[in-house]
PDB file of C-alpha atoms in Angstrom:
ATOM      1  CA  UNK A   1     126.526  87.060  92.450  1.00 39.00           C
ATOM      2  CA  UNK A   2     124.915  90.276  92.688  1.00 45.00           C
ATOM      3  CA  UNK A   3     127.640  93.364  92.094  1.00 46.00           C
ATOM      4  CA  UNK A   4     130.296  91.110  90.468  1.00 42.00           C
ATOM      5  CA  UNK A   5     131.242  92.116  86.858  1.00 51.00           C
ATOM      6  CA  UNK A   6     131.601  89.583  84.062  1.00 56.00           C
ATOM      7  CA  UNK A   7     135.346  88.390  83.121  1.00 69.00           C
ATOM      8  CA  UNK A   8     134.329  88.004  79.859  1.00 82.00           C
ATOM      9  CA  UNK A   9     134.785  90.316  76.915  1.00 91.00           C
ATOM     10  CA  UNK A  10     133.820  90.752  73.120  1.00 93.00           C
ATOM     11  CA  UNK A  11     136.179  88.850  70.808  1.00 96.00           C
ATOM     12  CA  UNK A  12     138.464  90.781  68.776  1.00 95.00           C
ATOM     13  CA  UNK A  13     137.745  91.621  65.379  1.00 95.00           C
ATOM     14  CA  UNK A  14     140.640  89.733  64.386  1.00 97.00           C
ATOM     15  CA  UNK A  15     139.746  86.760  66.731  1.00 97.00           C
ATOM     16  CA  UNK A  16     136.774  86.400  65.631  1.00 97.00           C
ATOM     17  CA  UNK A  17     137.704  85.757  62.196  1.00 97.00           C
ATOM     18  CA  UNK A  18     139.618  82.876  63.294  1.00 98.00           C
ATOM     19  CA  UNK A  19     136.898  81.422  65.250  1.00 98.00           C
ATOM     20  CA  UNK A  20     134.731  81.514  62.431  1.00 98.00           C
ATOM     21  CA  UNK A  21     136.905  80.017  60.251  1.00 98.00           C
ATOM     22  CA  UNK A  22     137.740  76.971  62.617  1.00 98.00           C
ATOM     23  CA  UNK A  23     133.671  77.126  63.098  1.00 98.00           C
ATOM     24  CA  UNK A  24     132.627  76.662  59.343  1.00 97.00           C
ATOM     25  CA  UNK A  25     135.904  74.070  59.200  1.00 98.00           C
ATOM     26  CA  UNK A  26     133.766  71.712  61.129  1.00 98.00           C
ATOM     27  CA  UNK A  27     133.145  68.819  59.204  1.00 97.00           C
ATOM     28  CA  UNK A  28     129.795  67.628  61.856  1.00 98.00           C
ATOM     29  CA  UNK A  29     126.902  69.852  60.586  1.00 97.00           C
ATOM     30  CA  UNK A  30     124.798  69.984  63.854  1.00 98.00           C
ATOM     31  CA  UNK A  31     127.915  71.469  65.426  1.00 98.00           C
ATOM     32  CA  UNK A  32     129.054  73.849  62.565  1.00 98.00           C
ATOM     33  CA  UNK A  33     125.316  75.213  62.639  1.00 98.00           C
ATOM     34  CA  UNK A  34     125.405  75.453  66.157  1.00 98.00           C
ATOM     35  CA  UNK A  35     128.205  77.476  66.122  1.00 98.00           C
ATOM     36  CA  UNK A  36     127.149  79.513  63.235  1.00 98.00           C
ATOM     37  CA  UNK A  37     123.743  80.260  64.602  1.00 98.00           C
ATOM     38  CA  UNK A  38     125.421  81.676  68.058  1.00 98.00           C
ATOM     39  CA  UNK A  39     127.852  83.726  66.236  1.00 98.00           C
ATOM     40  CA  UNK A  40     125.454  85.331  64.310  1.00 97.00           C
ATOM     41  CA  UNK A  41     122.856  86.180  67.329  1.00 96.00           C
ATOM     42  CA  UNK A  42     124.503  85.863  70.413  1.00 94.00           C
ATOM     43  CA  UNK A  43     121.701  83.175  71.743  1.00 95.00           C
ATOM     44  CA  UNK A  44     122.660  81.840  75.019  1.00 94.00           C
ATOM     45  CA  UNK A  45     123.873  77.441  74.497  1.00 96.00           C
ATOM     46  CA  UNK A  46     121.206  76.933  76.795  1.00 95.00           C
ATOM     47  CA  UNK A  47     118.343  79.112  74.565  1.00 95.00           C
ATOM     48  CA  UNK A  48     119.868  77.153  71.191  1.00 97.00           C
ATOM     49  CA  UNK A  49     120.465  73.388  72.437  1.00 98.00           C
ATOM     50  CA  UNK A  50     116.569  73.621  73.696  1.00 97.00           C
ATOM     51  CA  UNK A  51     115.446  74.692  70.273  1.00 98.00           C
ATOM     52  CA  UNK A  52     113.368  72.221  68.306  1.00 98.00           C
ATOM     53  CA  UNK A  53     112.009  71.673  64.562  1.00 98.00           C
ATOM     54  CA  UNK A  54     108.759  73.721  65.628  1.00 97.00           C
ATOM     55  CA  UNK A  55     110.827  76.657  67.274  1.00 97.00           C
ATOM     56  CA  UNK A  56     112.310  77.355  64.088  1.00 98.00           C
ATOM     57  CA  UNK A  57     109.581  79.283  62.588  1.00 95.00           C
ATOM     58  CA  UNK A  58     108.760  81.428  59.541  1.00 93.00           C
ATOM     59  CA  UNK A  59     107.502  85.512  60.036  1.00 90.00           C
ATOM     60  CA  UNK A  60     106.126  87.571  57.235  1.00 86.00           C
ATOM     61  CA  UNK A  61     107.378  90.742  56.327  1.00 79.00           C
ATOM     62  CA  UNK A  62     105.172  94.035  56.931  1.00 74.00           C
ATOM     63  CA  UNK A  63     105.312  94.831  53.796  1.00 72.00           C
ATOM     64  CA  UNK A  64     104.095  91.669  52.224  1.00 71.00           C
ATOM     65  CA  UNK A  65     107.251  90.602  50.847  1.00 72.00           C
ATOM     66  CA  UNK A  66     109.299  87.663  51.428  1.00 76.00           C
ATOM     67  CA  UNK A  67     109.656  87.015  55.294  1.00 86.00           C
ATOM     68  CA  UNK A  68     112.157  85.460  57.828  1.00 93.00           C
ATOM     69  CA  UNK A  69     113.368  82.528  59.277  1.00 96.00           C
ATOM     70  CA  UNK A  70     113.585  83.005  62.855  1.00 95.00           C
ATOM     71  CA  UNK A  71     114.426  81.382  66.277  1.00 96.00           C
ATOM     72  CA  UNK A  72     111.281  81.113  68.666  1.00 93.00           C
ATOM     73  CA  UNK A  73     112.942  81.024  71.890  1.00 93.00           C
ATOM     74  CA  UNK A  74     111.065  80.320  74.761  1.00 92.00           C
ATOM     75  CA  UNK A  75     110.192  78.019  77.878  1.00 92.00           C
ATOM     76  CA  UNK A  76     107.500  75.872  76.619  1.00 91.00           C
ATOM     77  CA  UNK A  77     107.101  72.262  77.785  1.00 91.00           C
ATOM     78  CA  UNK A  78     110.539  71.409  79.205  1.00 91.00           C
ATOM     79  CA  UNK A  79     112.101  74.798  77.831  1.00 93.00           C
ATOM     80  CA  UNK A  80     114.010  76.747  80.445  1.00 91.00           C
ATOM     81  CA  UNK A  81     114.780  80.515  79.756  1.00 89.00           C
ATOM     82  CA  UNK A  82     117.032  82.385  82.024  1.00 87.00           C
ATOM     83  CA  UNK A  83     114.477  84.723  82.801  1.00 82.00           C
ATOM     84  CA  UNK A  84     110.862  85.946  81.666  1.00 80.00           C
ATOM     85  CA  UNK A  85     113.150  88.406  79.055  1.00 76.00           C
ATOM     86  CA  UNK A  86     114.760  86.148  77.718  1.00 85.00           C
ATOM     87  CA  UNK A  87     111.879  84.769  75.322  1.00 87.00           C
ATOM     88  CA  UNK A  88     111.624  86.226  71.878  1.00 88.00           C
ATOM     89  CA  UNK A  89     111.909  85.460  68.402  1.00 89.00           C
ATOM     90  CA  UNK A  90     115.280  86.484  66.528  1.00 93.00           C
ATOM     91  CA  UNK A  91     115.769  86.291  62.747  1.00 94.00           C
ATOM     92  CA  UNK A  92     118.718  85.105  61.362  1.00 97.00           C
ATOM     93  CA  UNK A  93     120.789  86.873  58.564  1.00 96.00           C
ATOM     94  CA  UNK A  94     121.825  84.916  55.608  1.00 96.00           C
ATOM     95  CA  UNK A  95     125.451  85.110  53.978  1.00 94.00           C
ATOM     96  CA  UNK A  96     127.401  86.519  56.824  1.00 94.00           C
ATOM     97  CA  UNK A  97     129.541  85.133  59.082  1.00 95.00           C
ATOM     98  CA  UNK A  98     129.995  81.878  57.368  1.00 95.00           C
ATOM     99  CA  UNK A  99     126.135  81.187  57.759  1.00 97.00           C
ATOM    100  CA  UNK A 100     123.961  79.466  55.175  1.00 97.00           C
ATOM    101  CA  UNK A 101     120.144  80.472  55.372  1.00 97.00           C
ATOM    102  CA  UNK A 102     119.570  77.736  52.712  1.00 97.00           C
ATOM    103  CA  UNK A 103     121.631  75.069  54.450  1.00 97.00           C
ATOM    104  CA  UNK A 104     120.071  76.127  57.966  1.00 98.00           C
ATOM    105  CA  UNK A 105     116.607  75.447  56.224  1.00 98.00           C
ATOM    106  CA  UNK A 106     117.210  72.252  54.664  1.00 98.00           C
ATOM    107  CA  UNK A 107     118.974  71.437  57.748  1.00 98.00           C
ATOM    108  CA  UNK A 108     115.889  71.705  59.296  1.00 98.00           C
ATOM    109  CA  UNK A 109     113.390  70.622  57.041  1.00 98.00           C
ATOM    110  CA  UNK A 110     115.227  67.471  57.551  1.00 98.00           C
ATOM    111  CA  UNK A 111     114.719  66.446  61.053  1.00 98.00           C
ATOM    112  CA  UNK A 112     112.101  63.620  61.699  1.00 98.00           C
ATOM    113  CA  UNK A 113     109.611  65.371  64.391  1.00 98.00           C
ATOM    114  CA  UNK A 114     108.696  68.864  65.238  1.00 97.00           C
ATOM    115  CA  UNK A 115     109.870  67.918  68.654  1.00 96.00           C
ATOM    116  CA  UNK A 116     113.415  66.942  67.170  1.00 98.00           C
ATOM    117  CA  UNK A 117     116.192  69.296  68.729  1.00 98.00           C
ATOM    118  CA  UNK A 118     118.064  71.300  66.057  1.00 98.00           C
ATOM    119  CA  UNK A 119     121.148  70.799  66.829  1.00 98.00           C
ATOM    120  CA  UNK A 120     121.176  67.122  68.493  1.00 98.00           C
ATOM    121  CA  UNK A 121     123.080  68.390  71.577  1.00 98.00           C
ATOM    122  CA  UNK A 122     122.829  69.427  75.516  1.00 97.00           C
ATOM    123  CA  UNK A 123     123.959  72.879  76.514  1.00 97.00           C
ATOM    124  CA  UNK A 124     127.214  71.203  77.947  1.00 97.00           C
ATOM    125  CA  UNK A 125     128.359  69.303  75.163  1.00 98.00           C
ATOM    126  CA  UNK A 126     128.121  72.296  73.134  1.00 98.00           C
ATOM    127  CA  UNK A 127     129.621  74.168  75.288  1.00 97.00           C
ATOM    128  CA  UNK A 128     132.404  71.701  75.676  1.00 97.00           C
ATOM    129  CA  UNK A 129     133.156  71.607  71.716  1.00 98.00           C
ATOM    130  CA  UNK A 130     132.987  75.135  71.527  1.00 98.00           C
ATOM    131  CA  UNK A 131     135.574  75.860  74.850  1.00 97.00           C
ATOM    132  CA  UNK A 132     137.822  72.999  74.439  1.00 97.00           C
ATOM    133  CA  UNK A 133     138.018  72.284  70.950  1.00 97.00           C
ATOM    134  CA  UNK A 134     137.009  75.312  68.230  1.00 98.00           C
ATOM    135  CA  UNK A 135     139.247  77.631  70.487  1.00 97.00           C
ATOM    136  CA  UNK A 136     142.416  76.177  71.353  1.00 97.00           C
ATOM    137  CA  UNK A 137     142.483  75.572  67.761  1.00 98.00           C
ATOM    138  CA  UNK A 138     141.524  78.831  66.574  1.00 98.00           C
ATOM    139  CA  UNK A 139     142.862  81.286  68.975  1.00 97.00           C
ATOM    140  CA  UNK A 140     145.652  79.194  70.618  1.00 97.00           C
ATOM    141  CA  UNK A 141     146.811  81.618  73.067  1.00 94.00           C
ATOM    142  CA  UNK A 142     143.602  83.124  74.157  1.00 91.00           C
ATOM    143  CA  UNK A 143     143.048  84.192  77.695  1.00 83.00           C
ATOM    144  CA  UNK A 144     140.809  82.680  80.021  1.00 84.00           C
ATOM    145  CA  UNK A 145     138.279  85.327  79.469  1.00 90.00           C
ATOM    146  CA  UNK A 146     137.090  84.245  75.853  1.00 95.00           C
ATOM    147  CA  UNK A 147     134.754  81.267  76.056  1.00 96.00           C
ATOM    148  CA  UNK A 148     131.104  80.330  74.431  1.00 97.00           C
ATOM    149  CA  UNK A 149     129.295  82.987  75.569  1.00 94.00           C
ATOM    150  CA  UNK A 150     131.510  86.076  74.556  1.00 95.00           C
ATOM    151  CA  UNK A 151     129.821  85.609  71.403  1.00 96.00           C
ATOM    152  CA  UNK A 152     126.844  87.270  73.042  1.00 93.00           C
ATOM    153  CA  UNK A 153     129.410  90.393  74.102  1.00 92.00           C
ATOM    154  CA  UNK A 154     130.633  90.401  70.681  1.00 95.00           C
ATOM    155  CA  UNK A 155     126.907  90.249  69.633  1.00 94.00           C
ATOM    156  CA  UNK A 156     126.240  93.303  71.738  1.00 92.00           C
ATOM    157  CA  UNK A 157     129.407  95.398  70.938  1.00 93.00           C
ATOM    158  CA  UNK A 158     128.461  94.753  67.276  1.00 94.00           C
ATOM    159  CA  UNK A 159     125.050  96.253  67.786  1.00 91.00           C
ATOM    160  CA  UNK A 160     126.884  99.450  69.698  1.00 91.00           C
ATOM    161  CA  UNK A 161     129.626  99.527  66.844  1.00 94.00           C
ATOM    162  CA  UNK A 162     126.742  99.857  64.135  1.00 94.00           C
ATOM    163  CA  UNK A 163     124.407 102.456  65.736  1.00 93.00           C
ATOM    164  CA  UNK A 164     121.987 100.095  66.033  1.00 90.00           C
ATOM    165  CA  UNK A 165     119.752 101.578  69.093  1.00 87.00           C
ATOM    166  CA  UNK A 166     120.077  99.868  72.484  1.00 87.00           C
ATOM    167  CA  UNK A 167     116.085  99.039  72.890  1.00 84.00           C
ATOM    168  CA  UNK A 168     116.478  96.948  69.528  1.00 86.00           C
ATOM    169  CA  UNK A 169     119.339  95.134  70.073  1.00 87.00           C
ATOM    170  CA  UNK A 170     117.838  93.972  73.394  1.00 87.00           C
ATOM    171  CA  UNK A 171     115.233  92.507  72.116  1.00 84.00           C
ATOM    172  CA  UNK A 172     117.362  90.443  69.966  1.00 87.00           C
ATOM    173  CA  UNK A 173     119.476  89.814  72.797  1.00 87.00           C
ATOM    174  CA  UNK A 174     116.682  88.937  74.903  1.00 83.00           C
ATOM    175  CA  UNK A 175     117.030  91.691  77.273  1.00 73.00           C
ATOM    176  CA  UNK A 176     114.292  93.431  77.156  1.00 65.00           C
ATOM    177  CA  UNK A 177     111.605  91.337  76.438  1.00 59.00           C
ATOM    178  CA  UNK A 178     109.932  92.050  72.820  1.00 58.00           C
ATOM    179  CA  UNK A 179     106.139  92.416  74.894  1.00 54.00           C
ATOM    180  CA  UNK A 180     106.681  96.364  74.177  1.00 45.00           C
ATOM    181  CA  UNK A 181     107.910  95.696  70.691  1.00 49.00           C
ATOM    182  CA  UNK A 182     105.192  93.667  69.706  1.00 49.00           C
ATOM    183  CA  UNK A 183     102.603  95.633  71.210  1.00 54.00           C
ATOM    184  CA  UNK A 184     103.640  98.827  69.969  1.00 45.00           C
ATOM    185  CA  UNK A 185     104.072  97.148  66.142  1.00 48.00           C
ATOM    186  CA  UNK A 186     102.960  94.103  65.659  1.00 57.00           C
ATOM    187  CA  UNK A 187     105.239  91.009  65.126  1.00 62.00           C
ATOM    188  CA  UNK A 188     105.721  91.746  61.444  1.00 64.00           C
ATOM    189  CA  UNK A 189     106.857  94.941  62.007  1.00 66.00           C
ATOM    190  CA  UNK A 190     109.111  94.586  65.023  1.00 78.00           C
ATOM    191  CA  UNK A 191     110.938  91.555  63.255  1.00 85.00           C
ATOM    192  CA  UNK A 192     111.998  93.943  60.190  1.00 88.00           C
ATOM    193  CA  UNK A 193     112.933  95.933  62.557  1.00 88.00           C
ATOM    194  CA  UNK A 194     115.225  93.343  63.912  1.00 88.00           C
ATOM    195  CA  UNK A 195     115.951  91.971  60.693  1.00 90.00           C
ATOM    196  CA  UNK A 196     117.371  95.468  59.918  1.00 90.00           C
ATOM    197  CA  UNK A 197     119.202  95.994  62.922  1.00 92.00           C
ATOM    198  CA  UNK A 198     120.824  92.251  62.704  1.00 94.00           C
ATOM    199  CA  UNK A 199     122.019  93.237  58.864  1.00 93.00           C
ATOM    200  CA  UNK A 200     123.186  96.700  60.201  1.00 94.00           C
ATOM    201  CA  UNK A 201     125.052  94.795  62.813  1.00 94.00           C
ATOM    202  CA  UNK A 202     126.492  91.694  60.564  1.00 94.00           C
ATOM    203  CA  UNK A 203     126.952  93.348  57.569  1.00 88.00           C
ATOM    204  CA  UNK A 204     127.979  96.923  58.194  1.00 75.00           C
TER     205      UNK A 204
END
């Protein structure tokens, strides 16, 4: 509703941690991925359960070298976005977090189809694992204001904590749109630039 704030909040430094932990703990990959991959960009569980083989695509670097592996989210075929914003491609950072960039890939390179869904799951049983089973075991005495999606708070306090300037980590985000981005450098470009602001983020 329109001039209601969010309940949620950012995890906790310390929180977080232990959500992680209970996160790479999970002994189904689709759902330790899952996890992983929202921890580590602050996608919205509807933008990540939609994501198939082909969304998971591979940018070049502007300078030539090697490139990334990134998440092509958007609202093609049966795809719904939250808003026109919300579509944009978002590397992801290897060795933080718990996160595998070489077990995400072969992950991947295994699924049948290009139509295959990532992470084999709808947006409420993901949701579901995530609220009612990775946090009352990792933070058993949470509040009722840390759920799925304050990963995308943490996501965003991360970016504020690190410098990292508020135009670039909305288009990671999906706030802004990356039209502008784009436009102004090209995809290469604007992904390192994301790629940089991600690692600046993660990685400190």
């Amino acid at each position: 509703m329109k001039g209601v704030k969010s309940v949620r909040r950012a995890y906790f430094a310390d929180e977080l941690v232990k959500v992680i932990d209970r996160v790479t703990a999970e002994r189904e990959p689709h759902k330790r991925l899952f996890g992983l991959v929202a921890i580590i960009t602050g996608a919205r569980a509807r933008e990540l359960t939609q994501l198939t083989k082909a969304d998971v695509v591979e940018v070049s670097a502007a300078n030539g070298e090697a490139g990334y592996l990134c998440l092509d989210i958007n609202d093609a075929g049966d795809k719904t976005i939250k808003n026109a914003a919300s579509a944009c491609l978002v590397p992801l950072t290897d060795g933080t977090m718990g996160f595998s960039l070489e077990e995400f890939r072969k992950w991947v390179d295994a699924l049948p189809s290009s139509d295959s869904l990532v992470f084999g799951m709808s947006r409420d049983t993901a949701s579901q694992w995530f609220n009612r089973e990775v946090l009352p075991q990792a933070l058993p005495d949470r509040t009722g204001d840390l759920v799925l999606h304050s990963l995308r708070h943490t996501m965003a306090t991360l970016f504020k904590q690190a410098g990292v300037a508020e135009s670039l980590a909305g288009d990671v985000l999906g706030h802004s749109g990356q039209g502008i981005t784009f436009g102004l450098y090209g995809k290469a470009k604007a992904v390192d630039k994301m790629a940089q602001g991600l690692a600046q983020a993660l990685l400190g």
